[in-house]
PDB file of N, CA, C and O in Angstrom:
ATOM      1  N   MET A   1      28.469 -17.417  34.030  1.00  0.00           N
ATOM      2  CA  MET A   1      27.384 -16.934  33.221  1.00  0.00           C
ATOM      3  C   MET A   1      27.824 -15.316  33.303  1.00  0.00           C
ATOM      4  O   MET A   1      28.690 -14.149  33.959  1.00  0.00           O
ATOM      5  N   GLU A   2      27.970 -15.014  31.581  1.00  0.00           N
ATOM      6  CA  GLU A   2      28.750 -13.878  31.556  1.00  0.00           C
ATOM      7  C   GLU A   2      27.435 -12.557  31.512  1.00  0.00           C
ATOM      8  O   GLU A   2      26.475 -12.792  31.559  1.00  0.00           O
ATOM      9  N   ASN A   3      28.275 -11.432  32.373  1.00  0.00           N
ATOM     10  CA  ASN A   3      27.179 -10.124  32.764  1.00  0.00           C
ATOM     11  C   ASN A   3      26.816  -9.266  31.586  1.00  0.00           C
ATOM     12  O   ASN A   3      27.107  -9.871  30.509  1.00  0.00           O
ATOM     13  N   GLU A   4      25.563  -8.538  31.776  1.00  0.00           N
ATOM     14  CA  GLU A   4      25.177  -8.101  30.191  1.00  0.00           C
ATOM     15  C   GLU A   4      26.076  -6.780  29.957  1.00  0.00           C
ATOM     16  O   GLU A   4      26.003  -6.753  28.887  1.00  0.00           O
ATOM     17  N   LYS A   5      27.196  -6.281  31.109  1.00  0.00           N
ATOM     18  CA  LYS A   5      28.160  -5.619  30.129  1.00  0.00           C
ATOM     19  C   LYS A   5      29.163  -5.993  29.425  1.00  0.00           C
ATOM     20  O   LYS A   5      29.242  -5.816  28.297  1.00  0.00           O
ATOM     21  N   GLU A   6      29.345  -7.365  29.715  1.00  0.00           N
ATOM     22  CA  GLU A   6      30.663  -8.170  28.672  1.00  0.00           C
ATOM     23  C   GLU A   6      29.522  -8.770  27.188  1.00  0.00           C
ATOM     24  O   GLU A   6      30.510  -8.449  26.299  1.00  0.00           O
ATOM     25  N   ARG A   7      28.262  -8.753  27.204  1.00  0.00           N
ATOM     26  CA  ARG A   7      27.538  -8.756  26.156  1.00  0.00           C
ATOM     27  C   ARG A   7      27.489  -7.670  25.532  1.00  0.00           C
ATOM     28  O   ARG A   7      27.609  -7.916  23.941  1.00  0.00           O
ATOM     29  N   LYS A   8      27.542  -6.757  25.502  1.00  0.00           N
ATOM     30  CA  LYS A   8      27.323  -5.367  24.796  1.00  0.00           C
ATOM     31  C   LYS A   8      28.651  -4.522  24.480  1.00  0.00           C
ATOM     32  O   LYS A   8      28.574  -4.536  23.957  1.00  0.00           O
ATOM     33  N   GLU A   9      29.982  -5.193  24.733  1.00  0.00           N
ATOM     34  CA  GLU A   9      30.756  -4.490  24.565  1.00  0.00           C
ATOM     35  C   GLU A   9      31.687  -5.275  23.184  1.00  0.00           C
ATOM     36  O   GLU A   9      30.980  -6.453  22.560  1.00  0.00           O
ATOM     37  N   LYS A  10      31.602  -4.620  21.794  1.00  0.00           N
ATOM     38  CA  LYS A  10      32.192  -4.838  20.790  1.00  0.00           C
ATOM     39  C   LYS A  10      33.236  -5.377  20.691  1.00  0.00           C
ATOM     40  O   LYS A  10      34.131  -5.029  21.288  1.00  0.00           O
ATOM     41  N   PRO A  11      33.791  -6.326  19.716  1.00  0.00           N
ATOM     42  CA  PRO A  11      34.977  -7.088  19.675  1.00  0.00           C
ATOM     43  C   PRO A  11      35.838  -6.424  19.217  1.00  0.00           C
ATOM     44  O   PRO A  11      35.512  -5.073  18.424  1.00  0.00           O
ATOM     45  N   LYS A  12      36.793  -6.149  19.668  1.00  0.00           N
ATOM     46  CA  LYS A  12      38.347  -5.202  19.176  1.00  0.00           C
ATOM     47  C   LYS A  12      38.470  -5.660  17.583  1.00  0.00           C
ATOM     48  O   LYS A  12      38.887  -6.371  17.203  1.00  0.00           O
ATOM     49  N   GLY A  13      38.541  -4.566  17.176  1.00  0.00           N
ATOM     50  CA  GLY A  13      38.839  -4.208  15.778  1.00  0.00           C
ATOM     51  C   GLY A  13      37.648  -4.402  14.915  1.00  0.00           C
ATOM     52  O   GLY A  13      37.731  -4.845  13.858  1.00  0.00           O
ATOM     53  N   PHE A  14      36.039  -4.348  15.710  1.00  0.00           N
ATOM     54  CA  PHE A  14      35.067  -4.787  14.720  1.00  0.00           C
ATOM     55  C   PHE A  14      34.390  -2.994  14.691  1.00  0.00           C
ATOM     56  O   PHE A  14      34.525  -2.696  15.952  1.00  0.00           O
ATOM     57  N   SER A  15      33.879  -3.109  13.510  1.00  0.00           N
ATOM     58  CA  SER A  15      33.597  -1.550  13.421  1.00  0.00           C
ATOM     59  C   SER A  15      31.830  -2.054  12.615  1.00  0.00           C
ATOM     60  O   SER A  15      32.172  -2.460  11.579  1.00  0.00           O
ATOM     61  N   TYR A  16      30.866  -1.357  13.607  1.00  0.00           N
ATOM     62  CA  TYR A  16      29.954  -1.504  13.933  1.00  0.00           C
ATOM     63  C   TYR A  16      29.125  -0.220  12.865  1.00  0.00           C
ATOM     64  O   TYR A  16      28.841   0.841  13.745  1.00  0.00           O
ATOM     65  N   LYS A  17      28.232   0.026  11.731  1.00  0.00           N
ATOM     66  CA  LYS A  17      27.927   0.981  11.548  1.00  0.00           C
ATOM     67  C   LYS A  17      26.153   0.597  10.724  1.00  0.00           C
ATOM     68  O   LYS A  17      26.080  -0.277  10.169  1.00  0.00           O
ATOM     69  N   GLU A  18      25.137   0.791  11.901  1.00  0.00           N
ATOM     70  CA  GLU A  18      23.436   0.470  11.231  1.00  0.00           C
ATOM     71  C   GLU A  18      23.321   0.879   9.331  1.00  0.00           C
ATOM     72  O   GLU A  18      23.284   1.872   9.255  1.00  0.00           O
ATOM     73  N   GLN A  19      23.040  -0.042   9.074  1.00  0.00           N
ATOM     74  CA  GLN A  19      22.534   0.404   8.277  1.00  0.00           C
ATOM     75  C   GLN A  19      20.677  -0.344   7.437  1.00  0.00           C
ATOM     76  O   GLN A  19      20.657  -1.200   8.221  1.00  0.00           O
ATOM     77  N   HIS A  20      20.216   0.044   6.651  1.00  0.00           N
ATOM     78  CA  HIS A  20      18.632  -0.327   6.599  1.00  0.00           C
ATOM     79  C   HIS A  20      18.884  -0.940   4.724  1.00  0.00           C
ATOM     80  O   HIS A  20      19.308   0.044   4.253  1.00  0.00           O
ATOM     81  N   ALA A  21      18.012  -1.257   4.303  1.00  0.00           N
ATOM     82  CA  ALA A  21      18.262  -2.316   3.103  1.00  0.00           C
ATOM     83  C   ALA A  21      16.721  -2.629   2.934  1.00  0.00           C
ATOM     84  O   ALA A  21      15.944  -2.832   4.089  1.00  0.00           O
ATOM     85  N   VAL A  22      16.185  -2.526   1.683  1.00  0.00           N
ATOM     86  CA  VAL A  22      15.260  -3.236   0.966  1.00  0.00           C
ATOM     87  C   VAL A  22      15.401  -3.810  -0.255  1.00  0.00           C
ATOM     88  O   VAL A  22      16.566  -3.745  -0.933  1.00  0.00           O
ATOM     89  N   ILE A  23      14.967  -5.366  -0.225  1.00  0.00           N
ATOM     90  CA  ILE A  23      14.697  -6.711  -1.004  1.00  0.00           C
ATOM     91  C   ILE A  23      14.092  -6.464  -2.120  1.00  0.00           C
ATOM     92  O   ILE A  23      12.800  -6.990  -1.425  1.00  0.00           O
ATOM     93  N   VAL A  24      14.479  -6.738  -3.108  1.00  0.00           N
ATOM     94  CA  VAL A  24      13.826  -6.932  -4.274  1.00  0.00           C
ATOM     95  C   VAL A  24      13.801  -8.042  -4.833  1.00  0.00           C
ATOM     96  O   VAL A  24      14.567  -7.934  -5.883  1.00  0.00           O
ATOM     97  N   ARG A  25      12.900  -8.830  -4.582  1.00  0.00           N
ATOM     98  CA  ARG A  25      13.138 -10.182  -5.662  1.00  0.00           C
ATOM     99  C   ARG A  25      12.247 -10.369  -7.005  1.00  0.00           C
ATOM    100  O   ARG A  25      11.405 -10.035  -7.614  1.00  0.00           O
ATOM    101  N   VAL A  26      13.222 -10.698  -7.524  1.00  0.00           N
ATOM    102  CA  VAL A  26      12.510 -10.686  -9.087  1.00  0.00           C
ATOM    103  C   VAL A  26      12.627 -12.079  -9.750  1.00  0.00           C
ATOM    104  O   VAL A  26      13.635 -12.614  -9.517  1.00  0.00           O
ATOM    105  N   ALA A  27      11.866 -12.262 -10.928  1.00  0.00           N
ATOM    106  CA  ALA A  27      11.897 -13.827 -11.319  1.00  0.00           C
ATOM    107  C   ALA A  27      12.956 -13.854 -12.046  1.00  0.00           C
ATOM    108  O   ALA A  27      13.695 -14.860 -12.542  1.00  0.00           O
ATOM    109  N   THR A  28      13.709 -12.783 -13.201  1.00  0.00           N
ATOM    110  CA  THR A  28      14.714 -12.825 -13.873  1.00  0.00           C
ATOM    111  C   THR A  28      15.698 -12.475 -14.084  1.00  0.00           C
ATOM    112  O   THR A  28      15.725 -10.893 -13.241  1.00  0.00           O
ATOM    113  N   GLU A  29      17.155 -12.590 -14.485  1.00  0.00           N
ATOM    114  CA  GLU A  29      17.487 -11.651 -14.698  1.00  0.00           C
ATOM    115  C   GLU A  29      17.484 -10.443 -15.535  1.00  0.00           C
ATOM    116  O   GLU A  29      17.968  -9.466 -15.166  1.00  0.00           O
ATOM    117  N   GLN A  30      16.770 -10.369 -16.262  1.00  0.00           N
ATOM    118  CA  GLN A  30      16.438  -9.291 -17.049  1.00  0.00           C
ATOM    119  C   GLN A  30      15.804  -8.361 -15.907  1.00  0.00           C
ATOM    120  O   GLN A  30      15.785  -7.157 -16.460  1.00  0.00           O
ATOM    121  N   GLU A  31      14.847  -8.855 -15.592  1.00  0.00           N
ATOM    122  CA  GLU A  31      13.891  -8.070 -14.596  1.00  0.00           C
ATOM    123  C   GLU A  31      14.621  -8.107 -13.352  1.00  0.00           C
ATOM    124  O   GLU A  31      14.653  -6.744 -13.016  1.00  0.00           O
ATOM    125  N   GLN A  32      15.545  -8.513 -13.168  1.00  0.00           N
ATOM    126  CA  GLN A  32      16.589  -7.411 -11.989  1.00  0.00           C
ATOM    127  C   GLN A  32      17.475  -6.427 -12.651  1.00  0.00           C
ATOM    128  O   GLN A  32      17.549  -5.133 -11.779  1.00  0.00           O
ATOM    129  N   GLN A  33      17.548  -6.683 -14.176  1.00  0.00           N
ATOM    130  CA  GLN A  33      18.412  -5.171 -14.586  1.00  0.00           C
ATOM    131  C   GLN A  33      17.402  -4.082 -14.909  1.00  0.00           C
ATOM    132  O   GLN A  33      17.701  -2.968 -14.908  1.00  0.00           O
ATOM    133  N   GLN A  34      15.890  -4.603 -15.475  1.00  0.00           N
ATOM    134  CA  GLN A  34      15.025  -3.064 -15.758  1.00  0.00           C
ATOM    135  C   GLN A  34      14.726  -2.753 -13.914  1.00  0.00           C
ATOM    136  O   GLN A  34      14.834  -1.521 -13.945  1.00  0.00           O
ATOM    137  N   VAL A  35      14.752  -3.414 -13.264  1.00  0.00           N
ATOM    138  CA  VAL A  35      14.205  -3.007 -11.476  1.00  0.00           C
ATOM    139  C   VAL A  35      15.739  -1.752 -10.901  1.00  0.00           C
ATOM    140  O   VAL A  35      15.616  -0.889 -10.854  1.00  0.00           O
ATOM    141  N   PHE A  36      16.651  -2.447 -11.337  1.00  0.00           N
ATOM    142  CA  PHE A  36      18.100  -1.704 -11.016  1.00  0.00           C
ATOM    143  C   PHE A  36      18.369  -0.427 -11.994  1.00  0.00           C
ATOM    144  O   PHE A  36      17.968   0.530 -11.451  1.00  0.00           O
ATOM    145  N   GLU A  37      18.016  -0.480 -13.582  1.00  0.00           N
ATOM    146  CA  GLU A  37      17.856   0.736 -13.827  1.00  0.00           C
ATOM    147  C   GLU A  37      17.055   1.712 -13.368  1.00  0.00           C
ATOM    148  O   GLU A  37      17.172   2.776 -13.803  1.00  0.00           O
ATOM    149  N   LYS A  38      15.594   1.346 -12.891  1.00  0.00           N
ATOM    150  CA  LYS A  38      14.405   1.799 -12.475  1.00  0.00           C
ATOM    151  C   LYS A  38      14.707   2.715 -11.462  1.00  0.00           C
ATOM    152  O   LYS A  38      14.424   4.050 -11.116  1.00  0.00           O
ATOM    153  N   LEU A  39      15.759   2.421 -10.598  1.00  0.00           N
ATOM    154  CA  LEU A  39      16.083   2.624  -8.974  1.00  0.00           C
ATOM    155  C   LEU A  39      16.575   3.478  -9.401  1.00  0.00           C
ATOM    156  O   LEU A  39      16.685   4.787  -8.993  1.00  0.00           O
ATOM    157  N   LYS A  40      17.979   3.718 -10.363  1.00  0.00           N
ATOM    158  CA  LYS A  40      18.624   4.398 -10.808  1.00  0.00           C
ATOM    159  C   LYS A  40      18.628   5.424 -11.244  1.00  0.00           C
ATOM    160  O   LYS A  40      18.689   6.981 -10.835  1.00  0.00           O
ATOM    161  N   GLU A  41      17.200   5.535 -11.783  1.00  0.00           N
ATOM    162  CA  GLU A  41      16.067   6.910 -12.711  1.00  0.00           C
ATOM    163  C   GLU A  41      15.653   7.675 -11.574  1.00  0.00           C
ATOM    164  O   GLU A  41      15.798   8.486 -11.316  1.00  0.00           O
ATOM    165  N   LEU A  42      15.060   6.645 -10.593  1.00  0.00           N
ATOM    166  CA  LEU A  42      14.545   7.474  -9.299  1.00  0.00           C
ATOM    167  C   LEU A  42      15.273   8.022  -8.360  1.00  0.00           C
ATOM    168  O   LEU A  42      14.848   8.694  -7.656  1.00  0.00           O
ATOM    169  N   GLY A  43      16.594   7.929  -9.101  1.00  0.00           N
ATOM    170  CA  GLY A  43      17.837   9.082  -7.848  1.00  0.00           C
ATOM    171  C   GLY A  43      18.338   7.861  -6.976  1.00  0.00           C
ATOM    172  O   GLY A  43      18.981   8.776  -6.375  1.00  0.00           O
ATOM    173  N   PHE A  44      18.178   6.493  -6.918  1.00  0.00           N
ATOM    174  CA  PHE A  44      18.941   5.724  -6.036  1.00  0.00           C
ATOM    175  C   PHE A  44      20.072   5.589  -6.261  1.00  0.00           C
ATOM    176  O   PHE A  44      20.549   5.421  -7.362  1.00  0.00           O
ATOM    177  N   THR A  45      21.147   5.550  -5.552  1.00  0.00           N
ATOM    178  CA  THR A  45      22.866   5.942  -5.894  1.00  0.00           C
ATOM    179  C   THR A  45      23.412   4.976  -5.114  1.00  0.00           C
ATOM    180  O   THR A  45      24.478   4.217  -5.664  1.00  0.00           O
ATOM    181  N   ASP A  46      22.945   4.405  -3.977  1.00  0.00           N
ATOM    182  CA  ASP A  46      23.698   3.385  -3.325  1.00  0.00           C
ATOM    183  C   ASP A  46      23.403   1.795  -3.654  1.00  0.00           C
ATOM    184  O   ASP A  46      22.499   1.538  -2.580  1.00  0.00           O
ATOM    185  N   LEU A  47      23.000   1.311  -4.919  1.00  0.00           N
ATOM    186  CA  LEU A  47      23.032   0.338  -5.557  1.00  0.00           C
ATOM    187  C   LEU A  47      23.806  -1.538  -5.253  1.00  0.00           C
ATOM    188  O   LEU A  47      24.528  -0.638  -5.772  1.00  0.00           O
ATOM    189  N   LYS A  48      22.731  -1.996  -4.928  1.00  0.00           N
ATOM    190  CA  LYS A  48      23.706  -3.483  -4.856  1.00  0.00           C
ATOM    191  C   LYS A  48      23.051  -4.775  -5.842  1.00  0.00           C
ATOM    192  O   LYS A  48      21.822  -4.624  -5.448  1.00  0.00           O
ATOM    193  N   VAL A  49      23.600  -5.339  -6.870  1.00  0.00           N
ATOM    194  CA  VAL A  49      23.179  -6.399  -7.070  1.00  0.00           C
ATOM    195  C   VAL A  49      23.730  -7.424  -6.718  1.00  0.00           C
ATOM    196  O   VAL A  49      24.674  -7.912  -6.480  1.00  0.00           O
ATOM    197  N   VAL A  50      22.707  -8.478  -6.004  1.00  0.00           N
ATOM    198  CA  VAL A  50      22.895  -9.409  -5.705  1.00  0.00           C
ATOM    199  C   VAL A  50      22.005 -10.496  -6.677  1.00  0.00           C
ATOM    200  O   VAL A  50      20.838 -10.610  -6.526  1.00  0.00           O
ATOM    201  N   SER A  51      22.635 -11.576  -6.563  1.00  0.00           N
ATOM    202  CA  SER A  51      22.032 -13.136  -7.253  1.00  0.00           C
ATOM    203  C   SER A  51      22.180 -13.931  -5.899  1.00  0.00           C
ATOM    204  O   SER A  51      23.838 -14.588  -5.827  1.00  0.00           O
ATOM    205  N   VAL A  52      21.913 -14.775  -6.355  1.00  0.00           N
ATOM    206  CA  VAL A  52      22.040 -16.319  -5.356  1.00  0.00           C
ATOM    207  C   VAL A  52      21.041 -17.291  -5.768  1.00  0.00           C
ATOM    208  O   VAL A  52      20.236 -17.319  -6.457  1.00  0.00           O
TER     209      VAL A  52
END
């Protein structure tokens, strides 16, 4: 069984930076575009579009 120190060590070459996000689910691609544009108007600059 590995000890607690070994579990907390980060793998070499791996850089972790805590991030926070909000996901907004929409029904259509058109609605996705509208929400994206509205968020830009509100001043958000680090926006990502995801389609799955």
